[in-house]
CSV table of C-alpha atoms in Angstrom, one decimal:
chain,number,residue,atom,x,y,z
A,1,MET,CA,-1.0,-0.5,-27.8
A,2,LEU,CA,-1.5,-3.8,-26.1
A,3,ALA,CA,1.2,-5.4,-28.3
A,4,THR,CA,3.9,-3.4,-26.5
A,5,TYR,CA,3.0,-5.3,-23.3
A,6,ALA,CA,3.5,-8.7,-24.9
A,7,PRO,CA,7.0,-9.1,-23.3
A,8,VAL,CA,5.4,-8.5,-19.9
A,9,LEU,CA,2.8,-11.2,-20.6
A,10,ILE,CA,5.5,-13.7,-21.7
A,11,PHE,CA,7.5,-12.9,-18.6
A,12,MET,CA,4.4,-13.4,-16.4
A,13,VAL,CA,3.6,-16.7,-18.1
A,14,ILE,CA,7.1,-18.1,-17.8
A,15,SER,CA,7.7,-17.0,-14.2
A,16,GLY,CA,4.3,-18.1,-13.1
A,17,GLY,CA,4.7,-21.4,-14.9
A,18,LEU,CA,8.1,-22.0,-13.5
A,19,GLY,CA,6.8,-21.4,-10.0
A,20,LEU,CA,4.0,-23.9,-10.5
A,21,VAL,CA,6.3,-26.4,-12.0
A,22,LEU,CA,8.8,-26.2,-9.2
A,23,LEU,CA,6.0,-26.6,-6.6
A,24,PHE,CA,4.6,-29.5,-8.6
A,25,ILE,CA,8.0,-31.3,-8.8
A,26,GLY,CA,8.4,-30.9,-5.1
A,27,LEU,CA,4.9,-32.3,-4.5
A,28,ALA,CA,5.3,-35.2,-6.9
A,29,LEU,CA,8.8,-36.4,-6.1
A,30,GLY,CA,8.9,-35.6,-2.4
A,31,LYS,CA,8.1,-38.6,-0.1
A,32,GLY,CA,6.0,-36.4,2.1
A,33,GLN,CA,6.3,-38.3,5.3
A,34,LYS,CA,4.7,-36.2,7.9
A,35,ASP,CA,4.8,-37.0,11.6
A,36,PRO,CA,3.9,-34.7,14.5
A,37,GLU,CA,7.6,-34.2,15.4
A,38,LYS,CA,8.5,-33.2,11.9
A,39,THR,CA,5.8,-30.6,11.5
A,40,SER,CA,6.1,-29.1,15.0
A,41,PRO,CA,7.8,-25.7,15.1
A,42,TYR,CA,11.4,-25.8,16.1
A,43,GLU,CA,12.9,-23.2,18.3
A,44,CYS,CA,16.4,-24.0,19.3
A,45,GLY,CA,15.3,-27.1,21.1
A,46,PHE,CA,12.8,-25.4,23.3
A,47,GLU,CA,9.1,-25.7,23.1
A,48,ALA,CA,7.6,-22.7,21.4
A,49,PHE,CA,7.0,-20.0,24.0
A,50,GLU,CA,4.2,-18.0,22.5
A,51,ASP,CA,2.2,-17.3,19.4
A,52,THR,CA,4.1,-15.8,16.5
A,53,ARG,CA,1.5,-13.1,16.1
A,54,MET,CA,2.5,-10.1,18.2
A,55,ARG,CA,1.7,-6.5,18.5
A,56,PHE,CA,3.6,-4.0,16.3
A,57,ASP,CA,4.4,-0.5,17.4
A,58,VAL,CA,1.9,1.9,15.9
A,59,ARG,CA,4.8,4.0,14.6
A,60,TYR,CA,5.3,1.4,11.8
A,61,TYR,CA,1.8,2.4,10.7
A,62,LEU,CA,2.7,6.1,10.7
A,63,VAL,CA,5.7,5.5,8.5
A,64,ALA,CA,3.7,3.4,6.1
A,65,ILE,CA,0.9,6.0,5.8
A,66,LEU,CA,3.4,8.8,5.2
A,67,PHE,CA,5.0,6.7,2.6
A,68,ILE,CA,1.6,6.2,0.8
A,69,ILE,CA,0.9,9.9,0.8
A,70,PHE,CA,4.2,10.7,-0.9
A,71,ASP,CA,3.8,7.7,-3.2
A,72,LEU,CA,0.6,9.3,-4.4
A,73,GLU,CA,2.3,12.6,-4.9
A,74,ILE,CA,4.8,10.9,-7.2
A,75,ALA,CA,1.9,9.2,-9.1
A,76,PHE,CA,0.6,12.7,-9.9
A,77,LEU,CA,4.0,13.8,-11.2
A,78,PHE,CA,4.3,11.2,-13.9
A,79,PRO,CA,1.5,12.3,-16.3
A,80,TRP,CA,2.5,15.9,-15.7
A,81,ALA,CA,6.1,15.2,-16.8
A,82,ILE,CA,4.8,13.5,-19.9
A,83,SER,CA,2.3,16.2,-20.9
A,84,LEU,CA,4.4,19.2,-19.9
A,85,ASP,CA,4.6,20.6,-23.5
A,86,GLN,CA,0.8,20.5,-23.7
A,87,VAL,CA,-0.1,22.0,-20.3
A,88,GLY,CA,2.7,24.7,-20.5
A,89,LEU,CA,3.2,27.4,-17.9
A,90,PHE,CA,-0.3,26.9,-16.5
A,91,GLY,CA,0.5,23.3,-15.7
A,92,LEU,CA,3.8,24.2,-14.2
A,93,VAL,CA,2.2,26.7,-11.9
A,94,ALA,CA,-0.6,24.2,-11.0
A,95,MET,CA,2.1,21.6,-10.1
A,96,GLY,CA,4.0,24.3,-8.1
A,97,ILE,CA,0.9,25.0,-6.0
A,98,PHE,CA,0.3,21.2,-5.6
A,99,LEU,CA,3.8,20.6,-4.4
A,100,ALA,CA,3.9,23.7,-2.2
A,101,ILE,CA,0.8,22.5,-0.3
A,102,LEU,CA,2.4,19.1,0.2
A,103,VAL,CA,5.7,20.7,1.4
A,104,VAL,CA,3.6,22.3,4.1
A,105,GLY,CA,2.7,18.8,5.2
A,106,PHE,CA,6.3,17.7,4.9
A,107,VAL,CA,7.6,20.5,7.0
A,108,TYR,CA,4.8,19.8,9.6
A,109,GLU,CA,5.8,16.2,10.0
A,110,TRP,CA,9.5,17.0,10.1
A,111,ARG,CA,9.1,19.7,12.8
A,112,LYS,CA,6.6,17.5,14.7
A,113,GLY,CA,9.2,14.8,14.9
A,114,ALA,CA,7.2,12.1,13.0
A,115,LEU,CA,10.3,11.1,11.1
A,116,GLU,CA,12.3,10.5,14.2
A,117,TRP,CA,12.6,7.0,15.7
A,118,ASP,CA,13.7,7.9,19.2
B,1,MET,CA,-9.5,-12.8,-29.8
B,2,VAL,CA,-6.4,-13.0,-27.8
B,3,THR,CA,-7.5,-10.1,-25.6
B,4,THR,CA,-10.8,-11.9,-24.9
B,5,LEU,CA,-9.0,-15.0,-23.8
B,6,LEU,CA,-6.7,-12.9,-21.6
B,7,PHE,CA,-9.7,-11.2,-20.1
B,8,TYR,CA,-11.3,-14.5,-19.1
B,9,ALA,CA,-8.0,-15.8,-17.8
B,10,PHE,CA,-7.3,-12.6,-15.7
B,11,ALA,CA,-10.9,-12.3,-14.6
B,12,SER,CA,-11.1,-16.0,-13.4
B,13,VAL,CA,-7.8,-15.5,-11.4
B,14,LEU,CA,-9.3,-12.3,-10.0
B,15,ILE,CA,-12.4,-14.1,-8.8
B,16,ILE,CA,-10.4,-17.0,-7.3
B,17,ALA,CA,-8.2,-14.4,-5.5
B,18,ALA,CA,-11.3,-12.5,-4.2
B,19,VAL,CA,-12.8,-15.7,-2.9
B,20,GLY,CA,-9.4,-16.5,-1.3
B,21,VAL,CA,-9.5,-13.1,0.6
B,22,ILE,CA,-12.7,-14.0,2.5
B,23,ALA,CA,-12.2,-17.8,2.6
B,24,SER,CA,-8.6,-18.2,3.9
B,25,LYS,CA,-8.3,-18.7,7.7
B,26,ASN,CA,-5.0,-16.8,8.1
B,27,PRO,CA,-5.5,-13.0,7.8
B,28,VAL,CA,-2.0,-12.6,6.3
B,29,HIS,CA,-2.9,-15.0,3.5
B,30,SER,CA,-6.1,-12.9,3.0
B,31,ALA,CA,-4.0,-9.8,2.6
B,32,LEU,CA,-1.7,-11.6,0.1
B,33,PHE,CA,-4.7,-12.8,-1.9
B,34,LEU,CA,-5.9,-9.2,-2.0
B,35,VAL,CA,-2.5,-8.3,-3.5
B,36,LEU,CA,-3.2,-10.9,-6.2
B,37,ALA,CA,-6.7,-9.4,-6.7
B,38,PHE,CA,-5.3,-5.9,-7.1
B,39,PHE,CA,-2.7,-7.2,-9.6
B,40,GLU,CA,-5.3,-8.9,-11.7
B,41,SER,CA,-7.6,-5.9,-11.7
B,42,ALA,CA,-4.6,-3.9,-12.9
B,43,MET,CA,-4.3,-6.4,-15.8
B,44,LEU,CA,-8.0,-5.8,-16.6
B,45,TRP,CA,-7.4,-2.1,-16.7
B,46,LEU,CA,-4.5,-2.6,-19.0
B,47,LEU,CA,-6.7,-4.6,-21.3
B,48,MET,CA,-9.0,-1.6,-21.4
B,49,GLU,CA,-6.0,0.5,-22.5
B,50,ALA,CA,-6.0,2.5,-19.3
B,51,GLU,CA,-2.2,2.0,-18.9
B,52,PHE,CA,-1.6,4.8,-16.4
B,53,LEU,CA,-4.3,3.6,-14.0
B,54,ALA,CA,-3.1,0.1,-14.3
B,55,VAL,CA,0.5,1.0,-13.4
B,56,VAL,CA,-0.6,3.3,-10.6
B,57,LEU,CA,-2.8,0.5,-9.2
B,58,VAL,CA,0.2,-1.7,-9.0
B,59,LEU,CA,2.5,1.1,-7.7
B,60,VAL,CA,0.2,2.5,-5.1
B,61,TYR,CA,-2.1,-0.3,-4.0
B,62,VAL,CA,0.3,-3.3,-4.3
B,63,GLY,CA,3.4,-1.3,-3.4
B,64,ALA,CA,2.1,0.9,-0.6
B,65,VAL,CA,-1.5,0.2,0.6
B,66,MET,CA,-1.0,-3.5,1.0
B,67,VAL,CA,2.1,-2.9,3.1
B,68,LEU,CA,-0.1,-0.8,5.3
B,69,PHE,CA,-2.8,-3.6,5.3
B,70,LEU,CA,-0.2,-6.2,6.4
B,71,PHE,CA,1.0,-3.9,9.2
B,72,VAL,CA,-2.6,-3.5,10.4
B,73,VAL,CA,-3.3,-7.2,10.2
B,74,MET,CA,-0.2,-7.9,12.2
B,75,MET,CA,-0.9,-5.0,14.7
B,76,LEU,CA,-4.4,-6.2,15.4
B,77,ASP,CA,-3.1,-9.3,17.2
B,78,ILE,CA,-6.0,-11.3,15.7
B,79,ASN,CA,-7.1,-14.5,17.4
B,80,VAL,CA,-8.2,-16.8,14.6
B,81,GLU,CA,-10.6,-18.8,16.8
B,82,ARG,CA,-12.4,-15.7,18.1
B,83,MET,CA,-12.7,-14.4,14.5
B,84,ARG,CA,-14.7,-17.5,13.5
B,85,ASP,CA,-17.4,-16.6,16.1
B,86,GLY,CA,-18.3,-13.5,14.2
B,87,TYR,CA,-19.2,-15.5,11.1
B,88,THR,CA,-22.8,-16.1,11.9
B,89,ARG,CA,-23.2,-12.7,13.6
B,90,TYR,CA,-22.2,-10.8,10.5
B,91,LEU,CA,-23.9,-13.2,8.0
B,92,PRO,CA,-27.2,-11.2,7.6
B,93,LEU,CA,-25.3,-7.9,7.0
B,94,GLY,CA,-23.0,-9.7,4.4
B,95,LEU,CA,-26.0,-11.2,2.7
B,96,VAL,CA,-27.6,-7.7,2.3
B,97,VAL,CA,-24.4,-6.3,0.9
B,98,ALA,CA,-24.1,-9.3,-1.5
B,99,LEU,CA,-27.7,-8.8,-2.6
B,100,VAL,CA,-27.1,-5.1,-3.3
B,101,VAL,CA,-24.0,-5.9,-5.4
B,102,ILE,CA,-25.9,-8.6,-7.4
B,103,LEU,CA,-28.7,-6.1,-8.1
B,104,GLU,CA,-26.2,-3.5,-9.3
B,105,ILE,CA,-24.5,-6.0,-11.6
B,106,GLY,CA,-27.9,-7.1,-12.9
B,107,HIS,CA,-28.7,-3.5,-13.5
B,108,VAL,CA,-25.6,-2.9,-15.6
B,109,ILE,CA,-26.3,-6.1,-17.6
B,110,TRP,CA,-29.9,-5.0,-18.2
B,111,TYR,CA,-28.6,-1.6,-19.4
B,112,ARG,CA,-26.3,-3.2,-21.8
B,113,SER,CA,-29.1,-5.3,-23.3
B,114,GLN,CA,-31.1,-2.1,-24.1
B,115,ASN,CA,-28.6,-1.2,-26.8
B,116,LEU,CA,-28.6,2.5,-25.9
B,117,PRO,CA,-26.4,4.7,-28.2
B,118,PHE,CA,-23.9,5.8,-25.6
B,119,LEU,CA,-23.1,2.2,-24.6
B,120,THR,CA,-21.3,1.2,-27.7
B,121,VAL,CA,-17.9,-0.3,-27.2
B,122,PRO,CA,-15.2,2.3,-27.9
B,123,GLU,CA,-12.8,1.8,-30.8
B,124,PRO,CA,-9.3,0.7,-29.8
B,125,ASN,CA,-6.8,3.6,-29.7
B,126,PRO,CA,-4.6,4.2,-32.7
B,127,GLU,CA,-0.8,3.4,-32.6
B,128,GLY,CA,1.2,5.9,-30.7
B,129,TYR,CA,-1.7,7.1,-28.5
B,130,SER,CA,-0.5,7.7,-25.0
B,131,ASN,CA,-3.2,7.3,-22.3
B,132,THR,CA,-1.0,9.0,-19.7
B,133,ARG,CA,-0.3,12.0,-22.0
B,134,GLU,CA,-4.0,12.5,-22.6
B,135,LEU,CA,-4.8,12.2,-18.9
B,136,GLY,CA,-2.1,14.8,-18.1
B,137,SER,CA,-3.3,17.2,-20.7
B,138,VAL,CA,-6.7,17.6,-19.0
B,139,LEU,CA,-5.8,16.9,-15.4
B,140,TYR,CA,-3.5,20.0,-15.1
B,141,THR,CA,-5.7,22.4,-17.1
B,142,GLU,CA,-9.4,21.5,-17.2
B,143,TYR,CA,-9.5,19.7,-13.8
B,144,VAL,CA,-6.9,21.8,-12.1
B,145,TYR,CA,-9.2,22.7,-9.2
B,146,ALA,CA,-9.8,19.0,-8.4
B,147,PHE,CA,-6.1,18.4,-8.7
B,148,GLU,CA,-5.2,21.1,-6.2
B,149,LEU,CA,-8.0,19.8,-3.9
B,150,ALA,CA,-6.2,16.4,-4.1
B,151,SER,CA,-3.1,18.0,-2.5
B,152,VAL,CA,-5.2,19.4,0.3
B,153,VAL,CA,-6.7,16.0,0.9
B,154,LEU,CA,-3.2,14.5,1.1
B,155,LEU,CA,-2.1,17.3,3.5
B,156,LEU,CA,-5.1,16.5,5.7
B,157,ALA,CA,-4.1,12.8,5.6
B,158,ILE,CA,-0.6,13.7,6.8
B,159,VAL,CA,-1.9,15.9,9.7
B,160,ALA,CA,-4.5,13.3,10.6
B,161,ALA,CA,-2.0,10.4,10.6
B,162,ILE,CA,0.4,12.3,12.8
B,163,THR,CA,-2.2,13.4,15.2
B,164,LEU,CA,-3.6,9.9,15.6
B,165,THR,CA,-0.4,8.0,16.0
B,166,MET,CA,2.2,10.4,17.4
B,167,ARG,CA,2.7,10.1,21.1
B,168,LYS,CA,5.5,11.3,23.3
B,169,ARG,CA,6.5,8.5,25.7
B,170,PRO,CA,7.4,10.1,29.1
B,171,GLY,CA,10.7,9.0,30.7
B,172,LEU,CA,12.2,7.9,27.4
B,173,LYS,CA,16.0,8.2,27.4
B,174,VAL,CA,17.0,9.8,24.1
B,175,GLN,CA,20.5,10.3,22.9
B,176,ASP,CA,21.1,13.9,21.7
B,177,VAL,CA,24.2,13.7,19.6
B,178,ALA,CA,24.6,17.5,19.3
B,179,LYS,CA,24.6,17.9,23.1
B,180,GLN,CA,27.1,15.0,23.4
B,181,VAL,CA,29.5,16.7,21.0
B,182,ALA,CA,29.1,20.2,22.5
B,183,VAL,CA,30.0,19.1,26.0
B,184,ASN,CA,33.2,20.4,27.5
B,185,ARG,CA,35.5,19.5,30.4
B,186,ASP,CA,33.9,21.9,32.9
B,187,ASP,CA,30.5,20.2,32.6
B,188,ARG,CA,31.8,16.8,33.6
B,189,VAL,CA,34.8,17.2,35.8
B,190,ARG,CA,34.9,18.7,39.3
B,191,LEU,CA,38.1,19.1,41.3
B,192,VAL,CA,37.7,18.1,44.9
B,193,LYS,CA,40.4,18.8,47.6
B,194,ASP,CA,40.7,16.0,50.2
B,195,ASP,CA,42.2,16.1,53.7
B,196,ALA,CA,45.7,15.3,52.5
B,197,GLY,CA,45.6,18.3,50.2
B,198,THR,CA,45.8,16.4,46.9
B,199,GLU,CA,43.3,17.2,44.2
B,200,THR,CA,41.2,14.4,42.8
B,201,GLU,CA,39.1,14.4,39.7
B,202,THR,CA,35.5,13.2,40.2
């Protein structure tokens, strides 16, 4: 089974190696003169006003968590689709109930306005 | 042979990434190291022929959970200097947790050395064996109750997330497109007669 993943491994080795080589070339051939003016942040000629770290609206968090939930739902669908001939009608009904419960949640978040971005 | 070498390669990168999570000063770098750690553990699962779990780990944890982690890290507005102060304060607790983990690992290694019959290394799966298919064939029949419970847990998560983060901001000016389209002339225009007797639209 693992042999089928050999192309993935080759891809990982080449892409990782290429990334390292490019970094190394830059490090080896670059002159690397660093002075305080060069390393200071540049903001259209102004001094930097404030820290880059700032508060995000909590609604981004809501979108991300709703995304995770439906991502997990999809993850449950994959093995079901593959083994559908084995689990038969019973599996179909089981998945129907599973999806119905999640649709309740979906309708709830829709009606509640969690998908709106006023 | 090759798989053993790969195991050591992935495991060493995993350990380096895990050390990077707690050692790097920038919390965003920590989160990215955690992505690498998840990725390497997915590789280890793949070496154990648990394909489906490996792919789901990348899909769910790297794809979704880490996005959430990055949001949280950015939302917390962390002051790096202040975070350093907690280092000595939480050190005793960290040492206790580390000790417990070391004891657990030692326990597992000790168990292995006993050569108990149920601890033999399983045979590699034959050609054409699908881990995902086997998982599906029991998940939706034998463990169907747990599977339906999973959907209830997900529903609970939806409700909890909405209750915790939804808030209506008062005084917010919202554009209602349907209302804008449905408006007609009488709602907006009023005819006023002035002294000279001419009608003016206001």
